[in-house]
Amino acid sequence: MTARVEPLLFAAPSGGVPNNPDLPLLVYRGVLAEAERSVAGLRALAGARGWHGFWQGGVYPFHHFHADAHEALGIVSGRARVQFGGEGGVKVELAAGDAVLIPAGVGHCALWGSADFACVGFYPPGAEPDLARDETPPADAALRVAAVPLPATDPLFGEDGPLVRAWRARVIPA
Protein backbone atom coordinates (compact mmCIF):
# COMPACT_ATOMS: atom_id res chain seq x y z
CA MET A 1 0.00 0.00 0.00
CA THR A 2 1.38 3.41 -0.95
CA ALA A 3 -0.06 6.87 -0.54
CA ARG A 4 0.08 10.09 -2.44
CA VAL A 5 -0.07 12.58 0.43
CA GLU A 6 -1.46 16.10 0.12
CA PRO A 7 -0.61 18.17 3.22
CA LEU A 8 -2.61 21.24 4.20
CA LEU A 9 -1.55 23.44 7.11
CA PHE A 10 -4.16 25.66 8.78
CA ALA A 11 -1.99 27.74 11.09
CA ALA A 12 -4.41 30.58 11.78
CA PRO A 13 -7.82 30.44 13.42
CA SER A 14 -10.84 30.93 11.16
CA GLY A 15 -13.92 32.31 12.85
CA GLY A 16 -14.55 30.10 15.85
CA VAL A 17 -12.28 27.29 14.61
CA PRO A 18 -8.84 27.28 16.28
CA ASN A 19 -7.18 25.07 13.62
CA ASN A 20 -3.71 23.71 14.38
CA PRO A 21 -0.57 25.80 13.83
CA ASP A 22 1.77 22.82 14.19
CA LEU A 23 0.29 19.81 12.40
CA PRO A 24 -0.74 19.57 8.75
CA LEU A 25 -3.96 17.86 7.74
CA LEU A 26 -3.00 14.94 5.48
CA VAL A 27 -5.10 13.80 2.51
CA TYR A 28 -4.11 10.32 1.31
CA ARG A 29 -5.32 9.77 -2.25
CA GLY A 30 -6.49 6.33 -3.38
CA VAL A 31 -4.95 4.56 -0.40
CA LEU A 32 -7.80 2.24 0.62
CA ALA A 33 -8.09 -1.07 -1.20
CA GLU A 34 -11.60 -2.35 -1.91
CA ALA A 35 -11.43 -4.73 1.09
CA GLU A 36 -10.60 -1.79 3.40
CA ARG A 37 -13.60 0.33 2.36
CA SER A 38 -15.88 -0.65 5.26
CA VAL A 39 -16.04 -0.39 9.02
CA ALA A 40 -14.84 -4.00 9.30
CA GLY A 41 -11.98 -3.44 6.84
CA LEU A 42 -10.77 -0.26 8.52
CA ARG A 43 -11.25 -1.77 11.98
CA ALA A 44 -8.93 -4.61 10.94
CA LEU A 45 -6.33 -2.25 9.48
CA ALA A 46 -6.37 0.72 11.87
CA GLY A 47 -7.60 -1.27 14.87
CA ALA A 48 -4.44 -3.38 14.70
CA ARG A 49 -2.55 -0.12 15.28
CA GLY A 50 -4.68 0.79 18.32
CA TRP A 51 -7.03 3.25 16.65
CA HIS A 52 -10.63 2.99 17.92
CA GLY A 53 -14.14 4.47 18.03
CA PHE A 54 -15.10 3.35 14.52
CA TRP A 55 -18.31 4.83 13.11
CA GLN A 56 -19.80 5.06 9.60
CA GLY A 57 -21.81 7.93 8.16
CA GLY A 58 -21.06 11.30 6.66
CA VAL A 59 -19.34 14.52 7.64
CA TYR A 60 -21.53 17.04 9.47
CA PRO A 61 -22.82 19.83 7.20
CA PHE A 62 -21.65 22.54 9.62
CA HIS A 63 -18.20 23.76 10.60
CA HIS A 64 -16.96 21.83 13.61
CA PHE A 65 -13.75 20.57 15.15
CA HIS A 66 -12.43 18.32 17.88
CA ALA A 67 -10.33 20.12 20.50
CA ASP A 68 -9.48 16.89 22.35
CA ALA A 69 -8.67 14.41 19.57
CA HIS A 70 -7.20 13.91 16.14
CA GLU A 71 -9.59 12.20 13.71
CA ALA A 72 -9.12 9.92 10.70
CA LEU A 73 -11.69 9.53 7.93
CA GLY A 74 -11.64 6.71 5.39
CA ILE A 75 -13.86 7.37 2.38
CA VAL A 76 -15.63 4.07 1.71
CA SER A 77 -18.04 5.06 -1.07
CA GLY A 78 -19.10 7.97 -3.22
CA ARG A 79 -17.68 11.46 -3.48
CA ALA A 80 -17.86 14.60 -1.37
CA ARG A 81 -16.59 18.15 -1.16
CA VAL A 82 -15.44 18.99 2.37
CA GLN A 83 -14.17 22.32 3.59
CA PHE A 84 -11.28 22.10 6.03
CA GLY A 85 -9.94 24.93 8.18
CA GLY A 86 -13.19 26.77 8.92
CA GLU A 87 -15.08 29.20 6.71
CA GLY A 88 -11.85 30.64 5.35
CA GLY A 89 -10.41 27.19 4.67
CA VAL A 90 -9.83 24.97 1.66
CA LYS A 91 -12.46 22.95 -0.22
CA VAL A 92 -11.25 19.41 -0.91
CA GLU A 93 -12.80 16.84 -3.25
CA LEU A 94 -12.74 13.36 -1.71
CA ALA A 95 -13.57 10.03 -3.35
CA ALA A 96 -13.89 6.38 -2.35
CA GLY A 97 -10.44 5.07 -1.45
CA ASP A 98 -9.15 8.37 -0.03
CA ALA A 99 -8.37 8.95 3.64
CA VAL A 100 -7.94 12.15 5.65
CA LEU A 101 -6.00 12.58 8.88
CA ILE A 102 -7.35 15.65 10.65
CA PRO A 103 -5.29 17.21 13.45
CA ALA A 104 -7.10 18.28 16.60
CA GLY A 105 -8.58 21.75 16.19
CA VAL A 106 -8.88 21.72 12.40
CA GLY A 107 -12.39 22.55 11.27
CA HIS A 108 -14.31 20.44 8.78
CA CYS A 109 -17.71 20.75 7.11
CA ALA A 110 -19.40 18.78 4.34
CA LEU A 111 -20.43 21.07 1.51
CA TRP A 112 -21.75 18.39 -0.84
CA GLY A 113 -21.87 14.63 -1.06
CA SER A 114 -23.09 12.13 -3.63
CA ALA A 115 -26.10 10.03 -2.65
CA ASP A 116 -23.78 7.08 -1.94
CA PHE A 117 -21.16 9.04 0.03
CA ALA A 118 -20.05 7.34 3.24
CA CYS A 119 -16.96 7.55 5.38
CA VAL A 120 -15.64 5.72 8.41
CA GLY A 121 -14.23 7.80 11.23
CA PHE A 122 -11.85 6.69 13.97
CA TYR A 123 -9.44 8.04 16.58
CA PRO A 124 -5.95 7.40 18.02
CA PRO A 125 -5.45 5.24 21.12
CA GLY A 126 -6.65 6.97 24.28
CA ALA A 127 -8.52 9.73 22.43
CA GLU A 128 -12.00 10.70 23.56
CA PRO A 129 -13.27 13.11 20.91
CA ASP A 130 -15.38 16.11 21.76
CA LEU A 131 -17.49 18.04 19.26
CA ALA A 132 -17.29 21.82 19.06
CA ARG A 133 -19.11 24.02 16.58
CA ASP A 134 -17.44 27.13 15.25
CA GLU A 135 -20.15 29.37 16.69
CA THR A 136 -19.68 28.00 20.24
CA PRO A 137 -15.99 27.09 20.61
CA PRO A 138 -14.68 26.32 24.09
CA ALA A 139 -12.81 29.30 25.54
CA ASP A 140 -9.74 27.12 26.06
CA ALA A 141 -9.92 25.37 22.66
CA ALA A 142 -6.43 26.39 21.48
CA LEU A 143 -4.87 25.21 24.76
CA ARG A 144 -6.70 21.89 24.56
CA VAL A 145 -5.65 21.41 20.91
CA ALA A 146 -1.99 22.03 21.81
CA ALA A 147 -2.21 19.42 24.60
CA VAL A 148 -3.44 16.56 22.38
CA PRO A 149 -0.67 13.94 22.18
CA LEU A 150 0.74 12.78 18.88
CA PRO A 151 -0.31 9.28 17.81
CA ALA A 152 2.44 6.67 17.96
CA THR A 153 1.28 5.14 14.68
CA ASP A 154 -0.22 6.13 11.37
CA PRO A 155 -3.57 4.29 11.30
CA LEU A 156 -3.00 2.98 7.77
CA PHE A 157 0.79 2.62 7.56
CA GLY A 158 1.97 1.94 11.11
CA GLU A 159 4.99 3.24 12.97
CA ASP A 160 6.78 4.76 9.97
CA GLY A 161 3.77 6.10 8.08
CA PRO A 162 3.37 9.59 6.63
CA LEU A 163 1.45 10.83 9.68
CA VAL A 164 4.23 9.81 12.08
CA ARG A 165 6.98 11.26 9.90
CA ALA A 166 5.19 14.56 9.23
CA TRP A 167 3.72 15.17 12.66
CA ARG A 168 6.76 14.12 14.69
CA ALA A 169 9.05 16.27 12.57
CA ARG A 170 6.45 19.06 12.39
CA VAL A 171 7.21 19.37 8.70
CA ILE A 172 5.03 19.19 5.66
CA PRO A 173 5.90 16.11 3.57
CA ALA A 174 7.05 16.62 -0.01
Coordinates of C-alpha atoms in Angstrom, one line a residue:
M1 CA 0.0 0.0 0.0
T2 CA 1.4 3.4 -1.0
A3 CA -0.1 6.9 -0.5
R4 CA 0.1 10.1 -2.4
V5 CA -0.1 12.6 0.4
E6 CA -1.5 16.1 0.1
P7 CA -0.6 18.2 3.2
L8 CA -2.6 21.2 4.2
L9 CA -1.5 23.4 7.1
F10 CA -4.2 25.7 8.8
A11 CA -2.0 27.7 11.1
A12 CA -4.4 30.6 11.8
P13 CA -7.8 30.4 13.4
S14 CA -10.8 30.9 11.2
G15 CA -13.9 32.3 12.8
G16 CA -14.6 30.1 15.9
V17 CA -12.3 27.3 14.6
P18 CA -8.8 27.3 16.3
N19 CA -7.2 25.1 13.6
N20 CA -3.7 23.7 14.4
P21 CA -0.6 25.8 13.8
D22 CA 1.8 22.8 14.2
L23 CA 0.3 19.8 12.4
P24 CA -0.7 19.6 8.8
L25 CA -4.0 17.9 7.7
L26 CA -3.0 14.9 5.5
V27 CA -5.1 13.8 2.5
Y28 CA -4.1 10.3 1.3
R29 CA -5.3 9.8 -2.3
G30 CA -6.5 6.3 -3.4
V31 CA -4.9 4.6 -0.4
L32 CA -7.8 2.2 0.6
A33 CA -8.1 -1.1 -1.2
E34 CA -11.6 -2.4 -1.9
A35 CA -11.4 -4.7 1.1
E36 CA -10.6 -1.8 3.4
R37 CA -13.6 0.3 2.4
S38 CA -15.9 -0.6 5.3
V39 CA -16.0 -0.4 9.0
A40 CA -14.8 -4.0 9.3
G41 CA -12.0 -3.4 6.8
L42 CA -10.8 -0.3 8.5
R43 CA -11.3 -1.8 12.0
A44 CA -8.9 -4.6 10.9
L45 CA -6.3 -2.2 9.5
A46 CA -6.4 0.7 11.9
G47 CA -7.6 -1.3 14.9
A48 CA -4.4 -3.4 14.7
R49 CA -2.6 -0.1 15.3
G50 CA -4.7 0.8 18.3
W51 CA -7.0 3.3 16.6
H52 CA -10.6 3.0 17.9
G53 CA -14.1 4.5 18.0
F54 CA -15.1 3.4 14.5
W55 CA -18.3 4.8 13.1
Q56 CA -19.8 5.1 9.6
G57 CA -21.8 7.9 8.2
G58 CA -21.1 11.3 6.7
V59 CA -19.3 14.5 7.6
Y60 CA -21.5 17.0 9.5
P61 CA -22.8 19.8 7.2
F62 CA -21.7 22.5 9.6
H63 CA -18.2 23.8 10.6
H64 CA -17.0 21.8 13.6
F65 CA -13.7 20.6 15.1
H66 CA -12.4 18.3 17.9
A67 CA -10.3 20.1 20.5
D68 CA -9.5 16.9 22.4
A69 CA -8.7 14.4 19.6
H70 CA -7.2 13.9 16.1
E71 CA -9.6 12.2 13.7
A72 CA -9.1 9.9 10.7
L73 CA -11.7 9.5 7.9
G74 CA -11.6 6.7 5.4
I75 CA -13.9 7.4 2.4
V76 CA -15.6 4.1 1.7
S77 CA -18.0 5.1 -1.1
G78 CA -19.1 8.0 -3.2
R79 CA -17.7 11.5 -3.5
A80 CA -17.9 14.6 -1.4
R81 CA -16.6 18.1 -1.2
V82 CA -15.4 19.0 2.4
Q83 CA -14.2 22.3 3.6
F84 CA -11.3 22.1 6.0
G85 CA -9.9 24.9 8.2
G86 CA -13.2 26.8 8.9
E87 CA -15.1 29.2 6.7
G88 CA -11.8 30.6 5.3
G89 CA -10.4 27.2 4.7
V90 CA -9.8 25.0 1.7
K91 CA -12.5 23.0 -0.2
V92 CA -11.2 19.4 -0.9
E93 CA -12.8 16.8 -3.3
L94 CA -12.7 13.4 -1.7
A95 CA -13.6 10.0 -3.3
A96 CA -13.9 6.4 -2.3
G97 CA -10.4 5.1 -1.5
D98 CA -9.1 8.4 0.0
A99 CA -8.4 9.0 3.6
V100 CA -7.9 12.2 5.6
L101 CA -6.0 12.6 8.9
I102 CA -7.4 15.7 10.7
P103 CA -5.3 17.2 13.5
A104 CA -7.1 18.3 16.6
G105 CA -8.6 21.7 16.2
V106 CA -8.9 21.7 12.4
G107 CA -12.4 22.6 11.3
H108 CA -14.3 20.4 8.8
C109 CA -17.7 20.8 7.1
A110 CA -19.4 18.8 4.3
L111 CA -20.4 21.1 1.5
W112 CA -21.7 18.4 -0.8
G113 CA -21.9 14.6 -1.1
S114 CA -23.1 12.1 -3.6
A115 CA -26.1 10.0 -2.6
D116 CA -23.8 7.1 -1.9
F117 CA -21.2 9.0 0.0
A118 CA -20.0 7.3 3.2
C119 CA -17.0 7.6 5.4
V120 CA -15.6 5.7 8.4
G121 CA -14.2 7.8 11.2
F122 CA -11.9 6.7 14.0
Y123 CA -9.4 8.0 16.6
P124 CA -6.0 7.4 18.0
P125 CA -5.4 5.2 21.1
G126 CA -6.7 7.0 24.3
A127 CA -8.5 9.7 22.4
E128 CA -12.0 10.7 23.6
P129 CA -13.3 13.1 20.9
D130 CA -15.4 16.1 21.8
L131 CA -17.5 18.0 19.3
A132 CA -17.3 21.8 19.1
R133 CA -19.1 24.0 16.6
D134 CA -17.4 27.1 15.3
E135 CA -20.1 29.4 16.7
T136 CA -19.7 28.0 20.2
P137 CA -16.0 27.1 20.6
P138 CA -14.7 26.3 24.1
A139 CA -12.8 29.3 25.5
D140 CA -9.7 27.1 26.1
A141 CA -9.9 25.4 22.7
A142 CA -6.4 26.4 21.5
L143 CA -4.9 25.2 24.8
R144 CA -6.7 21.9 24.6
V145 CA -5.6 21.4 20.9
A146 CA -2.0 22.0 21.8
A147 CA -2.2 19.4 24.6
V148 CA -3.4 16.6 22.4
P149 CA -0.7 13.9 22.2
L150 CA 0.7 12.8 18.9
P151 CA -0.3 9.3 17.8
A152 CA 2.4 6.7 18.0
T153 CA 1.3 5.1 14.7
D154 CA -0.2 6.1 11.4
P155 CA -3.6 4.3 11.3
L156 CA -3.0 3.0 7.8
F157 CA 0.8 2.6 7.6
G158 CA 2.0 1.9 11.1
E159 CA 5.0 3.2 13.0
D160 CA 6.8 4.8 10.0
G161 CA 3.8 6.1 8.1
P162 CA 3.4 9.6 6.6
L163 CA 1.5 10.8 9.7
V164 CA 4.2 9.8 12.1
R165 CA 7.0 11.3 9.9
A166 CA 5.2 14.6 9.2
W167 CA 3.7 15.2 12.7
R168 CA 6.8 14.1 14.7
A169 CA 9.1 16.3 12.6
R170 CA 6.5 19.1 12.4
V171 CA 7.2 19.4 8.7
I172 CA 5.0 19.2 5.7
P173 CA 5.9 16.1 3.6
A174 CA 7.0 16.6 0.0

